[in-house]
Amino acid sequence: MLATSDGCIRGDTSHPANLGRLCSKGSALGETISLDGRLLSPRVHGIDSDWDSTLDLVARKFSEAVAEHGPDSVAFYVSGQLLTEDYYVANKLMKGFIGSANIDTNSRLCMASSVAGHRRAFGTDTVPGQYEDFESADLVVLVGSNLAWCHPVLFQRLSAAKEARPQMKVVLVDPRRTATASIADLHLSVRPDGDAALFNALLAEIARRGLIDTGFTAAHVDGLAEALTTAAASDPAESGLSRAEIDTFTDLFCGTEKVVTLYSQGVNQSAHGTDKVNAIINCHLATGRIGRDGMGPFSMTGQPNAMGGREVGGLANMLACHLDIENPDHRHAVQTFWSAPAMPEKPGLKAVDLFRACARGQIKALWIMSTNPAVSLPEADGVAEAIRNVPFTVVSDIVEDTDTNRLCDVLLPATGWGEKSGTVTNSERRISRQRPFLPKPGQARPDWDIISDVGRRMGWNAAFDYASEAEIFREYAALSGVAARFGRDFDISGLADLSDGDYDRLAPTTWPVPRDGAPRDRFFAEGGFYHPGGKARMLPITPPDPTAALPPAQVILNTGRVRDHWHTMTRTGRAPRLGAHLAEPYIEIHPEDAEAAGLSPADLAEVQSPHGRAVLRVMVTDRARPGSAFAPMHWTGVTSALGRVNTLVAPVTDPVSGQPASKGTAVSLTRYAAGWYGFAAGIAQMHPTRPYAAIARTRSGWRAEFAGHKRPASWEAEARTVLDIADGDASVVEDAARGLARVAITRDGQLIGAFFAAPVPVPVARSLVVDLIGQEIPAAVVLAGVPGADRPSKGAEVCACFGVGSEDIRAAIAGGCQSLAALGEKLGAGTNCGSCRPELQALIDQVGAQNPMAAE
Ligand SMILES: Nc1nc2c(c(=O)[nH]1)N[C@H]1C(S)=C(S)[C@@H](COP(=O)(O)OP(=O)(O)OC[C@H]3O[C@@H](n4cnc5c(=O)[nH]c(N)nc54)[C@H](O)[C@@H]3O)O[C@H]1N2
Ligand SMILES: Nc1nc2c(c(=O)[nH]1)N[C@H]1C(S)=C(S)[C@@H](COP(=O)(O)OP(=O)(O)OC[C@H]3O[C@@H](n4cnc5c(=O)[nH]c(N)nc54)[C@H](O)[C@@H]3O)O[C@H]1N2
Ligand SMILES: [Mo]
């Protein structure tokens, strides 16, 4: 990614992973880098402080806790959004010097089941293939991946490959018919967690048809017979699919040699996630379709450096460089290399258990870096309580106000994207440099520098005396050479002698990069697995019993992502063009479930589980599978009143990987009893202050949805409070009998705030009102609440990159643009990141119908 002198963000066409393509969020990064809302100085109990005294305090509190209660009384909770150099130093400080393995990462919520599945099958955490394999495959099976929205750049690569080679087939396995279904020849709406039953059925069929690659399995695979016996005994119907659907899928898989099975959080985030991973890998091992051009299982990472974190040993059960914590030889080698005083002999606490230990009072000092656990962990209210319960808490972040920051004693300002320097590794094992192009703002410092400073203040001067990220990288690369002597896959020792200049210029590089010996692109085509004896393991997988039928008005809550937001929105929430696609927390439910719960479109649903409650806007759609509802994970206490879905999610984890089952909590649905509903747009920042509320950025300021119980005595006062506007002239139209109210506030003829209330969800053209804010416009136009003839509404935002709305697109289609190419030529829509192309196609397919993806 490049930032150009005109302030634009462009893709780097020479980068082999994206070839210059960006997603909507990447394209909008320029809107997120202002210093508005940034954390710019260290803060202790809400008061700005200096680095020296703050880091002395941090070092002293951690040292005291270790001295009084032992090393396991402290913990770090870190993130796949740290750079490799940051991550390496954090892991070194905790595991080698503090002497505890209590460092875990948000990758536990993301990649842990893939890591565990890889280790069970291959003996180490290796992704065998590379992105090019998606392009050269003849069948790509996407399992629990919404590629169109979550990996739009790869989605574009896949779309282009399919266009170029129409014989290529794509299968999507997902309970929901997502935007990704637009590329699929076959969509299998699997029952939640029905995947293992589906892949067992496939494995049994592979055997039945005599398609086991016996040469490969005899030479390179253990466990074939047991895996086959178990697969044959498993009931395909437990997948929730019909016999015909399963047959179509198995025919495709069996009849195609070049198959890539690409999977993501629909696989990992499950109480059976590791088993699902191994059920998939089994089918590739049995057919020998692994590590060859266009073939293999492919686990897709999410965060920029999820893979780098796995490599440095950021998980509580790993050592650095894919070495094992339980292995005394491995421990000894790392300890010697680091000249470390102490090394833990057993794994530390995994994320969910770590916060449970906080709740129990076992953790006395906690440092959170680059993650927002009060929003993103299951049982989020309990996690917030647990953080409050730790006597001393530190968080390093780039923004000032997050749900987690609000709970912590000490805030440390880190440098962010554009300011940081280091490396990240992507899903295909490719290491890329992140180069800074902005000055460090305020007192912000790189994460590695903050961590190293604390290490020195805790007494380990020599071990943490780093002058630059290049120095850390060289040390890390040298350690990987030590690991390679144990026959490990992760070896970048060939990069251990880079000069500072070489490091700065480092081109994107796929590991392994051994000091001697040839680099290679793929693993395992000729065996060479990392279990003793060099064989892979197939595992006998017993699918979970299908969940018993839920009572009426209960559904399984599936959670995940929307197209234009990133996790807890600390950055995407600042970009107006990213707030327009889906501006409010919502729940997507099937018409049958809506009916059973008495919910109509645009109602608010009260969603409850034993762990908490949320109130979400209802979106009724047959894209949902009956019995399974979907809600995005992005809304927080900063952006909403009751939109945090992790308050609902049960802290159930996979027994092997410890990864939470973030997609499978049973919840009940009822209609939220609101006395009034409101929509407001204005120039000032609004806050989620009403019983129901959600705020979003707009180009002219902010917009918000509200609901309350008792109707306010004065609508003007209510409007001024929620809009946070005290001045200007307010015009009010009220129909007290029907409970309708509209308030427009102007200043010097300019519209600065508009507010609409009704006893039902407010029917007003949101995007039009938003567009009017800041304009010279008579209050009467707003109070009419309809588009003026000269100002047609552009409709709900579809293309975030070029700000193109649904109405403009409909008009263009009606005017003759009947293809994506024609729309792109006329409006630009869909020509940058491409993630709206499924929505554009849907509009082409059904002009005149309601745009199914938009919030309005
Ligand atoms: N826009 C956007 N993109 C992102 C991110 C973001 O926040 N926003 N985050 C990044 C990160 S960190 C990650 S990890 C990735 C995640 O990328 P994805 O895994 O693609 O995203 P999710 O929406 O979490 O989940 C994917 C799908 O799993 C399906 N699913 C749920 N349960 C099951 C099941 O039992 N079986 C199957 N087969 N499918 C199921 C869901 O319906 C959902 O469509 O995205 C990355 N990209
Ligand atoms: N229900 C449900 N929950 C989920 C998921 C789900 O699908 N459903 N998905 C899970 C997954 S896959 C993931 S990856 C997690 C993500 O969850 P989180 O990691 O909690 O989410 P982010 O918003 O990415 O948090 C990153 C934080 O780091 C800050 N930050 C950004 N850059 C820097 C930096 O350079 N240094 C420092 N120190 N801070 C920085 C940001 O401001 C932000 O506060 O959520 C998980 N939780
Ligand atoms: Mo993730």
mmCIF file with all atom_site columns, C-alpha atoms in Angstrom, residues 443-501:
data_model
loop_
_atom_site.group_PDB
_atom_site.id
_atom_site.type_symbol
_atom_site.label_atom_id
_atom_site.label_alt_id
_atom_site.label_comp_id
_atom_site.label_asym_id
_atom_site.label_entity_id
_atom_site.label_seq_id
_atom_site.pdbx_PDB_ins_code
_atom_site.Cartn_x
_atom_site.Cartn_y
_atom_site.Cartn_z
_atom_site.occupancy
_atom_site.B_iso_or_equiv
_atom_site.pdbx_formal_charge
_atom_site.auth_seq_id
_atom_site.auth_comp_id
_atom_site.auth_asym_id
_atom_site.auth_atom_id
_atom_site.pdbx_PDB_model_num
ATOM 1  C CA . GLN A 1 443 ? 4.389  11.411  22.435 1.00 0.00 ? 443 GLN A CA 1
ATOM 2  C CA . ALA A 1 444 ? 3.385  8.172   20.666 1.00 0.00 ? 444 ALA A CA 1
ATOM 3  C CA . ARG A 1 445 ? 6.086  5.481   20.497 1.00 0.00 ? 445 ARG A CA 1
ATOM 4  C CA . PRO A 1 446 ? 6.334  2.185   18.606 1.00 0.00 ? 446 PRO A CA 1
ATOM 5  C CA . ASP A 1 447 ? 5.043  -0.795  20.566 1.00 0.00 ? 447 ASP A CA 1
ATOM 6  C CA . TRP A 1 448 ? 8.421  -2.595  20.506 1.00 0.00 ? 448 TRP A CA 1
ATOM 7  C CA . ASP A 1 449 ? 10.064 0.488   21.945 1.00 0.00 ? 449 ASP A CA 1
ATOM 8  C CA . ILE A 1 450 ? 7.547  0.779   24.795 1.00 0.00 ? 450 ILE A CA 1
ATOM 9  C CA . ILE A 1 451 ? 7.834  -2.926  25.657 1.00 0.00 ? 451 ILE A CA 1
ATOM 10 C CA . SER A 1 452 ? 11.642 -2.876  25.516 1.00 0.00 ? 452 SER A CA 1
ATOM 11 C CA . ASP A 1 453 ? 11.758 0.173   27.756 1.00 0.00 ? 453 ASP A CA 1
ATOM 12 C CA . VAL A 1 454 ? 9.672  -1.648  30.364 1.00 0.00 ? 454 VAL A CA 1
ATOM 13 C CA . GLY A 1 455 ? 11.973 -4.677  30.015 1.00 0.00 ? 455 GLY A CA 1
ATOM 14 C CA . ARG A 1 456 ? 14.997 -2.479  30.756 1.00 0.00 ? 456 ARG A CA 1
ATOM 15 C CA . ARG A 1 457 ? 13.255 -0.832  33.688 1.00 0.00 ? 457 ARG A CA 1
ATOM 16 C CA . MET A 1 458 ? 12.488 -4.305  35.072 1.00 0.00 ? 458 MET A CA 1
ATOM 17 C CA . GLY A 1 459 ? 16.244 -4.871  35.131 1.00 0.00 ? 459 GLY A CA 1
ATOM 18 C CA . TRP A 1 460 ? 17.031 -6.612  31.836 1.00 0.00 ? 460 TRP A CA 1
ATOM 19 C CA . ASN A 1 461 ? 19.094 -3.959  30.150 1.00 0.00 ? 461 ASN A CA 1
ATOM 20 C CA . ALA A 1 462 ? 21.144 -5.993  27.730 1.00 0.00 ? 462 ALA A CA 1
ATOM 21 C CA . ALA A 1 463 ? 18.300 -8.201  26.527 1.00 0.00 ? 463 ALA A CA 1
ATOM 22 C CA . PHE A 1 464 ? 16.077 -5.248  25.636 1.00 0.00 ? 464 PHE A CA 1
ATOM 23 C CA . ASP A 1 465 ? 18.616 -2.721  24.478 1.00 0.00 ? 465 ASP A CA 1
ATOM 24 C CA . TYR A 1 466 ? 17.264 -2.502  20.926 1.00 0.00 ? 466 TYR A CA 1
ATOM 25 C CA . ALA A 1 467 ? 18.086 0.528   18.846 1.00 0.00 ? 467 ALA A CA 1
ATOM 26 C CA . SER A 1 468 ? 15.785 -0.286  15.938 1.00 0.00 ? 468 SER A CA 1
ATOM 27 C CA . GLU A 1 469 ? 13.217 -2.714  14.619 1.00 0.00 ? 469 GLU A CA 1
ATOM 28 C CA . ALA A 1 470 ? 15.854 -3.980  12.170 1.00 0.00 ? 470 ALA A CA 1
ATOM 29 C CA . GLU A 1 471 ? 17.952 -5.162  15.103 1.00 0.00 ? 471 GLU A CA 1
ATOM 30 C CA . ILE A 1 472 ? 14.995 -7.076  16.529 1.00 0.00 ? 472 ILE A CA 1
ATOM 31 C CA . PHE A 1 473 ? 14.267 -8.655  13.162 1.00 0.00 ? 473 PHE A CA 1
ATOM 32 C CA . ARG A 1 474 ? 17.870 -9.867  12.809 1.00 0.00 ? 474 ARG A CA 1
ATOM 33 C CA . GLU A 1 475 ? 17.781 -11.440 16.274 1.00 0.00 ? 475 GLU A CA 1
ATOM 34 C CA . TYR A 1 476 ? 14.498 -13.141 15.482 1.00 0.00 ? 476 TYR A CA 1
ATOM 35 C CA . ALA A 1 477 ? 15.776 -14.433 12.136 1.00 0.00 ? 477 ALA A CA 1
ATOM 36 C CA . ALA A 1 478 ? 18.849 -15.835 13.891 1.00 0.00 ? 478 ALA A CA 1
ATOM 37 C CA . LEU A 1 479 ? 16.633 -17.598 16.476 1.00 0.00 ? 479 LEU A CA 1
ATOM 38 C CA . SER A 1 480 ? 14.686 -19.224 13.647 1.00 0.00 ? 480 SER A CA 1
ATOM 39 C CA . GLY A 1 481 ? 17.996 -20.742 12.543 1.00 0.00 ? 481 GLY A CA 1
ATOM 40 C CA . VAL A 1 482 ? 18.312 -22.341 15.985 1.00 0.00 ? 482 VAL A CA 1
ATOM 41 C CA . ALA A 1 483 ? 14.752 -23.673 15.640 1.00 0.00 ? 483 ALA A CA 1
ATOM 42 C CA . ALA A 1 484 ? 15.556 -25.048 12.200 1.00 0.00 ? 484 ALA A CA 1
ATOM 43 C CA . ARG A 1 485 ? 18.206 -27.264 13.793 1.00 0.00 ? 485 ARG A CA 1
ATOM 44 C CA . PHE A 1 486 ? 15.317 -29.116 15.425 1.00 0.00 ? 486 PHE A CA 1
ATOM 45 C CA . GLY A 1 487 ? 13.915 -29.695 11.961 1.00 0.00 ? 487 GLY A CA 1
ATOM 46 C CA . ARG A 1 488 ? 11.228 -27.020 12.191 1.00 0.00 ? 488 ARG A CA 1
ATOM 47 C CA . ASP A 1 489 ? 9.562  -25.490 9.147  1.00 0.00 ? 489 ASP A CA 1
ATOM 48 C CA . PHE A 1 490 ? 9.837  -21.836 10.122 1.00 0.00 ? 490 PHE A CA 1
ATOM 49 C CA . ASP A 1 491 ? 13.330 -20.813 9.088  1.00 0.00 ? 491 ASP A CA 1
ATOM 50 C CA . ILE A 1 492 ? 14.207 -17.283 8.052  1.00 0.00 ? 492 ILE A CA 1
ATOM 51 C CA . SER A 1 493 ? 17.846 -17.513 9.101  1.00 0.00 ? 493 SER A CA 1
ATOM 52 C CA . GLY A 1 494 ? 18.777 -16.396 5.592  1.00 0.00 ? 494 GLY A CA 1
ATOM 53 C CA . LEU A 1 495 ? 17.594 -12.931 6.649  1.00 0.00 ? 495 LEU A CA 1
ATOM 54 C CA . ALA A 1 496 ? 19.624 -12.799 9.885  1.00 0.00 ? 496 ALA A CA 1
ATOM 55 C CA . ASP A 1 497 ? 22.404 -10.689 8.432  1.00 0.00 ? 497 ASP A CA 1
ATOM 56 C CA . LEU A 1 498 ? 20.359 -8.023  6.654  1.00 0.00 ? 498 LEU A CA 1
ATOM 57 C CA . SER A 1 499 ? 21.910 -4.594  7.013  1.00 0.00 ? 499 SER A CA 1
ATOM 58 C CA . ASP A 1 500 ? 19.616 -1.787  8.110  1.00 0.00 ? 500 ASP A CA 1
ATOM 59 C CA . GLY A 1 501 ? 19.434 -0.720  4.489  1.00 0.00 ? 501 GLY A CA 1
#
